[in-house]
CSV table of C-alpha atoms in Angstrom, one decimal:
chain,number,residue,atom,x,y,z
A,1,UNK,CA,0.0,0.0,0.0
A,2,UNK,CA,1.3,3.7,-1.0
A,3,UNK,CA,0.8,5.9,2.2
A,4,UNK,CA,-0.5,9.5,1.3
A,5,UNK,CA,1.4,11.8,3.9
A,6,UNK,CA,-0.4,15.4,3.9
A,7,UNK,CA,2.5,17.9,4.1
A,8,UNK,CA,0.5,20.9,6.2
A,9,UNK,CA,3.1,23.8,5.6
A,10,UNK,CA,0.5,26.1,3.8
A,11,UNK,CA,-1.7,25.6,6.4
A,12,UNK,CA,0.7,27.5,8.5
A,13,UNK,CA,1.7,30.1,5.9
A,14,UNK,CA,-1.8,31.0,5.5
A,15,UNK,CA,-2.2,31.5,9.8
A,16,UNK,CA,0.9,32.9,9.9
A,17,UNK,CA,-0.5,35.8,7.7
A,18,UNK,CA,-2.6,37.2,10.5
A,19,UNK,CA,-0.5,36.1,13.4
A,20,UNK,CA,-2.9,34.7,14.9
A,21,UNK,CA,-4.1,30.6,15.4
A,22,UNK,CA,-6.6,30.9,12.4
A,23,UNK,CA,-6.6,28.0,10.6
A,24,UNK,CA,-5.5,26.1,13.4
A,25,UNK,CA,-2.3,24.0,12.1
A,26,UNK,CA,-3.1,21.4,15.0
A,27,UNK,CA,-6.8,20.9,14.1
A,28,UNK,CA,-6.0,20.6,10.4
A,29,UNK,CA,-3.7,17.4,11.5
A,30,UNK,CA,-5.6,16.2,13.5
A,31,UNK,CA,-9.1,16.5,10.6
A,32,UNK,CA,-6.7,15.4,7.7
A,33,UNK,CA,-5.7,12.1,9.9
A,34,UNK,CA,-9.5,11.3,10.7
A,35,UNK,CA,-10.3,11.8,6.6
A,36,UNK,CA,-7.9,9.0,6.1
A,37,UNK,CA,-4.2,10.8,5.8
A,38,UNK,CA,-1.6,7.9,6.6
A,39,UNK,CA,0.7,10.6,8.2
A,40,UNK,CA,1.7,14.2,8.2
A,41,UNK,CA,4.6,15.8,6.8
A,42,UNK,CA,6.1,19.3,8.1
A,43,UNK,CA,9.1,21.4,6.7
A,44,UNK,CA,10.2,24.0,9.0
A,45,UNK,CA,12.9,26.8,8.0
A,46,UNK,CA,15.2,28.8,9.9
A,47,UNK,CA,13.1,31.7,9.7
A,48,UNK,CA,9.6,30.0,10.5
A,49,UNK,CA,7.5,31.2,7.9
A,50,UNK,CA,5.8,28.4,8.5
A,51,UNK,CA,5.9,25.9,10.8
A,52,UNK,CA,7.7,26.6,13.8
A,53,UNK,CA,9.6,24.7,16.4
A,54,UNK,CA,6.2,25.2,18.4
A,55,UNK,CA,4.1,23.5,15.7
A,56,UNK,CA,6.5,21.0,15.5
A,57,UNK,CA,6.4,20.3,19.2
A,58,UNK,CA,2.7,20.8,19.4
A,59,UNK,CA,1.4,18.2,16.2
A,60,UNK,CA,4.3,15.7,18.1
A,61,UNK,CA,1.8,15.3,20.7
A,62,UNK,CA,-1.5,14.5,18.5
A,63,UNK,CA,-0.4,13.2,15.4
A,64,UNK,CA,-1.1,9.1,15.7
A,65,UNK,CA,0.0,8.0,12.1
A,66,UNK,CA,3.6,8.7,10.7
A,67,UNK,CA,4.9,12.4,11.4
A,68,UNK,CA,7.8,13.1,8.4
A,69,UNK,CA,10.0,16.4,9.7
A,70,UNK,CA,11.7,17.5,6.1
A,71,UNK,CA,14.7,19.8,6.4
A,72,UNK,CA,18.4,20.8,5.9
A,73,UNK,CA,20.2,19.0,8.5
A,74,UNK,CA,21.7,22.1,10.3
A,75,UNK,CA,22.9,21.7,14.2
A,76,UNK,CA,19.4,23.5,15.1
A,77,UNK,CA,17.3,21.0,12.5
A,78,UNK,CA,19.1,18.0,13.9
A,79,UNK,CA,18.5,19.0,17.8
A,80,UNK,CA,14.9,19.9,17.0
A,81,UNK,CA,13.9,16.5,15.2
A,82,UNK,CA,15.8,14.6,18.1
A,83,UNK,CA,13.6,16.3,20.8
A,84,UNK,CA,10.5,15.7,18.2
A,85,UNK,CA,11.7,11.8,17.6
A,86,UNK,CA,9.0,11.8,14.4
A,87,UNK,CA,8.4,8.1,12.6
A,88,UNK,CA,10.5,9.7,9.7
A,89,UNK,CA,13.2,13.0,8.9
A,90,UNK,CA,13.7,13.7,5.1
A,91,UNK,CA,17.1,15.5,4.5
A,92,UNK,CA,16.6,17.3,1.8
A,93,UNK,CA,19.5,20.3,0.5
A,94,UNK,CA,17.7,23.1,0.4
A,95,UNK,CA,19.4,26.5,1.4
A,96,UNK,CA,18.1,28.0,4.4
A,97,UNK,CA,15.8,30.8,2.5
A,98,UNK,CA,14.5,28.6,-0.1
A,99,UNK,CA,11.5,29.2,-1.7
A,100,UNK,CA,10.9,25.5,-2.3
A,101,UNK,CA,12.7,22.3,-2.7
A,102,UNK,CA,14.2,22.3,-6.4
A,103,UNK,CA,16.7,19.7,-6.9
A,104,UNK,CA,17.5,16.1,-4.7
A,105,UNK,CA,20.9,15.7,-3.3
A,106,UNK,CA,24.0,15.0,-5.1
A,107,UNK,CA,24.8,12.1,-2.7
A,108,UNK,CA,28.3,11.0,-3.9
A,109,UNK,CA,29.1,15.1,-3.2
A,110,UNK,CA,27.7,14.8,0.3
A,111,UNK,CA,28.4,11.4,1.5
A,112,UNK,CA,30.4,12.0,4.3
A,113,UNK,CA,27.9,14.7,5.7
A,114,UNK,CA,25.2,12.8,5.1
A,115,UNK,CA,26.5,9.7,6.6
A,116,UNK,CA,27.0,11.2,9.8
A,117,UNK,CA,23.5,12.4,9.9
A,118,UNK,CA,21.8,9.0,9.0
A,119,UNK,CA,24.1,7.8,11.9
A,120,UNK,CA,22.7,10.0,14.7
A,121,UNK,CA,18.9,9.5,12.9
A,122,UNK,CA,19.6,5.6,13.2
A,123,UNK,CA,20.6,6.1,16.8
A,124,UNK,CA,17.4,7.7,17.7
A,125,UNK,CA,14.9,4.9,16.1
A,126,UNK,CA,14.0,7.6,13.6
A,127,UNK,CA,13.7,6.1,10.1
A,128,UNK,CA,15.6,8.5,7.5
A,129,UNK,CA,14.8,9.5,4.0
A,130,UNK,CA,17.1,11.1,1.3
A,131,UNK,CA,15.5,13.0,-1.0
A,132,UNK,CA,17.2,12.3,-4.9
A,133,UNK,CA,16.8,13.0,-8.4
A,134,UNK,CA,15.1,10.4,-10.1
A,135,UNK,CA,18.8,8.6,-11.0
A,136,UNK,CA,19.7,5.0,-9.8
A,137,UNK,CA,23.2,6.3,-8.8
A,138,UNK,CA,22.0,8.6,-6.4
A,139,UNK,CA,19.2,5.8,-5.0
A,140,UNK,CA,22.7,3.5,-4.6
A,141,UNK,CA,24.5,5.8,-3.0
A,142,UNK,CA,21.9,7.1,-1.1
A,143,UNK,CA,21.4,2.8,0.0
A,144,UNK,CA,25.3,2.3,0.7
A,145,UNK,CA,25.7,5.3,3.4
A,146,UNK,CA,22.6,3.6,5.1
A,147,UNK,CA,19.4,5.6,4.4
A,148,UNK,CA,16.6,3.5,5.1
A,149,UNK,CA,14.8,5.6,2.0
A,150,UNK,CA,14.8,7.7,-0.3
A,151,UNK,CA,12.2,10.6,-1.7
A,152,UNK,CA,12.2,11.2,-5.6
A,153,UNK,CA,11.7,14.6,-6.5
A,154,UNK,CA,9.1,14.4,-9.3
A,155,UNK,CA,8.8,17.4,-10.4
A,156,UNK,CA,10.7,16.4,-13.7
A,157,UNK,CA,7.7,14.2,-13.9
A,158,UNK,CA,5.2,16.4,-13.3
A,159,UNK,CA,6.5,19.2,-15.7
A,160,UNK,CA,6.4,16.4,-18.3
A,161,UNK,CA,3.4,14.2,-17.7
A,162,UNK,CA,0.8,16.2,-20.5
A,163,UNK,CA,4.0,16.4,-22.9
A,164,UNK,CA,4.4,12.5,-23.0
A,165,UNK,CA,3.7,10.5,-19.7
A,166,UNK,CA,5.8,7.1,-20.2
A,167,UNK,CA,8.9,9.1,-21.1
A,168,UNK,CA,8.1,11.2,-18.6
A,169,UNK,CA,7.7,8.6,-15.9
A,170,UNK,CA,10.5,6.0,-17.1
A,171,UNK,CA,13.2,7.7,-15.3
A,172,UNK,CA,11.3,6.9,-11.6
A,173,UNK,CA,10.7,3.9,-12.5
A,174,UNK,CA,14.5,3.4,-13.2
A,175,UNK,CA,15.2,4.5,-10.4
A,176,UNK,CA,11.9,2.8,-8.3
A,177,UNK,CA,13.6,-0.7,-9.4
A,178,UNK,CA,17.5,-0.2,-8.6
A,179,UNK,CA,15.6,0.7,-4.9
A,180,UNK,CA,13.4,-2.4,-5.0
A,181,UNK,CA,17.3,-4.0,-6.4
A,182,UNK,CA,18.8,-2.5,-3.3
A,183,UNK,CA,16.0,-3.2,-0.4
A,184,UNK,CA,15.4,0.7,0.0
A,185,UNK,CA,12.3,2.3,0.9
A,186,UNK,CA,10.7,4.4,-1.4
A,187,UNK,CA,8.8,7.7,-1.2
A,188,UNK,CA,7.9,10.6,-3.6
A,189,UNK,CA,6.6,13.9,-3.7
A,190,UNK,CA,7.0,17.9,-5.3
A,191,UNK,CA,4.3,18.3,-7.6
A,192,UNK,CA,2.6,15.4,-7.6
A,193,UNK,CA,-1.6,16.2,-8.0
A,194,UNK,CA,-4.9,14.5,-8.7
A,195,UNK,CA,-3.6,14.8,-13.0
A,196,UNK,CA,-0.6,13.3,-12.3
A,197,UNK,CA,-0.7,11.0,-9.2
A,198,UNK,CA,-2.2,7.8,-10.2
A,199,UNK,CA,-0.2,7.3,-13.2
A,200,UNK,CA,2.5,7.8,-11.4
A,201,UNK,CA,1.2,5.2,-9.1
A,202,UNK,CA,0.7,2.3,-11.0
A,203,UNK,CA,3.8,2.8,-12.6
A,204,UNK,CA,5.7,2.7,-9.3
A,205,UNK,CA,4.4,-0.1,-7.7
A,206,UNK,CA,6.9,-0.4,-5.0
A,207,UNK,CA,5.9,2.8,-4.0
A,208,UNK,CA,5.6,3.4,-0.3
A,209,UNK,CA,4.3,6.9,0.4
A,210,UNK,CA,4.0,10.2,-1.3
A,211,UNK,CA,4.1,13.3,0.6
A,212,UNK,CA,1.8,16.5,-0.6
A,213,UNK,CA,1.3,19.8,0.1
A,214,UNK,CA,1.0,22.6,-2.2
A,215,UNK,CA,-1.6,21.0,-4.3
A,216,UNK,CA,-4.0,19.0,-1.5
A,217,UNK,CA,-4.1,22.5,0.4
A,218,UNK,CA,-4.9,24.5,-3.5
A,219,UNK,CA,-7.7,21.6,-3.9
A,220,UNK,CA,-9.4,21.8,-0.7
A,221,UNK,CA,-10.1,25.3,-1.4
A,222,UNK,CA,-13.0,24.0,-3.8
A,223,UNK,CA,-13.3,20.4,-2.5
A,224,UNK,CA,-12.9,20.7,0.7
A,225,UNK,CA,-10.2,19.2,3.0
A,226,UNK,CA,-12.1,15.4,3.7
A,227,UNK,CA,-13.4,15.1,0.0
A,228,UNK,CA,-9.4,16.0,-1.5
A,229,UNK,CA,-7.8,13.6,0.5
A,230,UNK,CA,-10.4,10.8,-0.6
A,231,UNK,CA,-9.8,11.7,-4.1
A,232,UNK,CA,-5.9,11.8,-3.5
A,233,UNK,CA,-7.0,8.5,-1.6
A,234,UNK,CA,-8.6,6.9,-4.5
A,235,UNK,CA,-5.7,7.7,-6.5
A,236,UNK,CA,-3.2,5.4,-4.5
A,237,UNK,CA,-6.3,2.7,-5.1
A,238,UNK,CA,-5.7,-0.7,-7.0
């Protein structure tokens, strides 16, 4: 089964806008778990534009499926997922005042740094996640410093999918089987949408979770929070 992980982050930039507790970031978890979510994913920056270290402590306490902290593994990053302990942390390489995440690691670059990071993730029983191109030498890389997964960054795939969808998809699949190959854990996200998402499902069948923001939060505006994730849902169907 492919686990749909609702990243919440808009949530927060839109309370944040009034600087007040409207939406409630905590209530939102807590609604998108009951409408069937299989976890929640938060990435909070430096400058908490977002999520803060006080969301991250506060949805710690009420989220009962998988909670995925995403981030670049700064000293301050590391010591707040520690004191968190989520199911999952996703390193991803983002600078500090990045809009969004735009490319996966280049893990042969990075594997020392990385290494040492899986290392103190592995010593806390939290499961770790690199997030990677869609290219099998990254996923093998990724596999021999010890990540337990890795996240594909698909939005190569999305950009592509109404252009030609097999070409578009063949790469992650590439890469999907060398993890399968390597006994890896698989995730995906950036992009991914109710277009896009079930094609990229059946393609992937390995898959074991994507994680979605931007474009759950954009659909709920007209849907509605509980009828957009049964349709995301219903995507990740047989």
């Amino acid at each position: 089964m492919t686990r749909l992980s609702v990243n919440i982050n808009k949530v927060a930039t839109l309370r944040n806008a009034r600087g007040e507790n409207i939406p409630d970031v905590v209530k939102f978890a807590i609604d998108c778990e009951r409408f069937g979510a299989q976890g929640i994913t938060v990435h909070p920056r430096p400058d908490e534009r977002h999520i803060t270290r006080k969301d991250v402590a506060d949805l710690r306490k009420v989220v009962t499926t998988e909670f995925n902290i995403e981030g670049y593994p700064t000293e301050d990053f590391m010591r707040l997922v520690l004191a968190a302990g989520p199911e999952q942390v996703t390193l991803v390489p983002d600078a500090p005042d990045a809009l969004t995440s735009s490319a996966g690691w280049d893990v042969m670059a990075n594997a020392g740094f990385l290494s040492a990071i899986l290392d103190k993730l592995r010593n806390a029983g939290i499961r770790s996640s690199i997030f990677v191109d869609a290219d099998p030498a990254q996923v093998r890389e990724a596999a021999r410093i010890g990540a337990d997964r890795v996240e594909l960054y698909t939005k190569p795939y999305a950009d592509n999918y109404r252009i030609n969808r097999e070409q578009a998809v063949e790469p992650f699949v590439k890469a999907s089987e060398e993890a399968k190959r390597l006994g890896i854990g698989l995730n995906a996200g950036h992009d991914l949408n109710l277009g896009n998402l079930a094609f990229f499902y059946r393609s992937l069948p390995q898959l074991n979770e994507v994680s979605i923001g931007h474009a759950i939060i954009s659909d709920a505006l007209y849907l509605g929070i509980e009828k957009t994730i049964h349709e995301y849902l219903g995507c990740l169907a047989d």
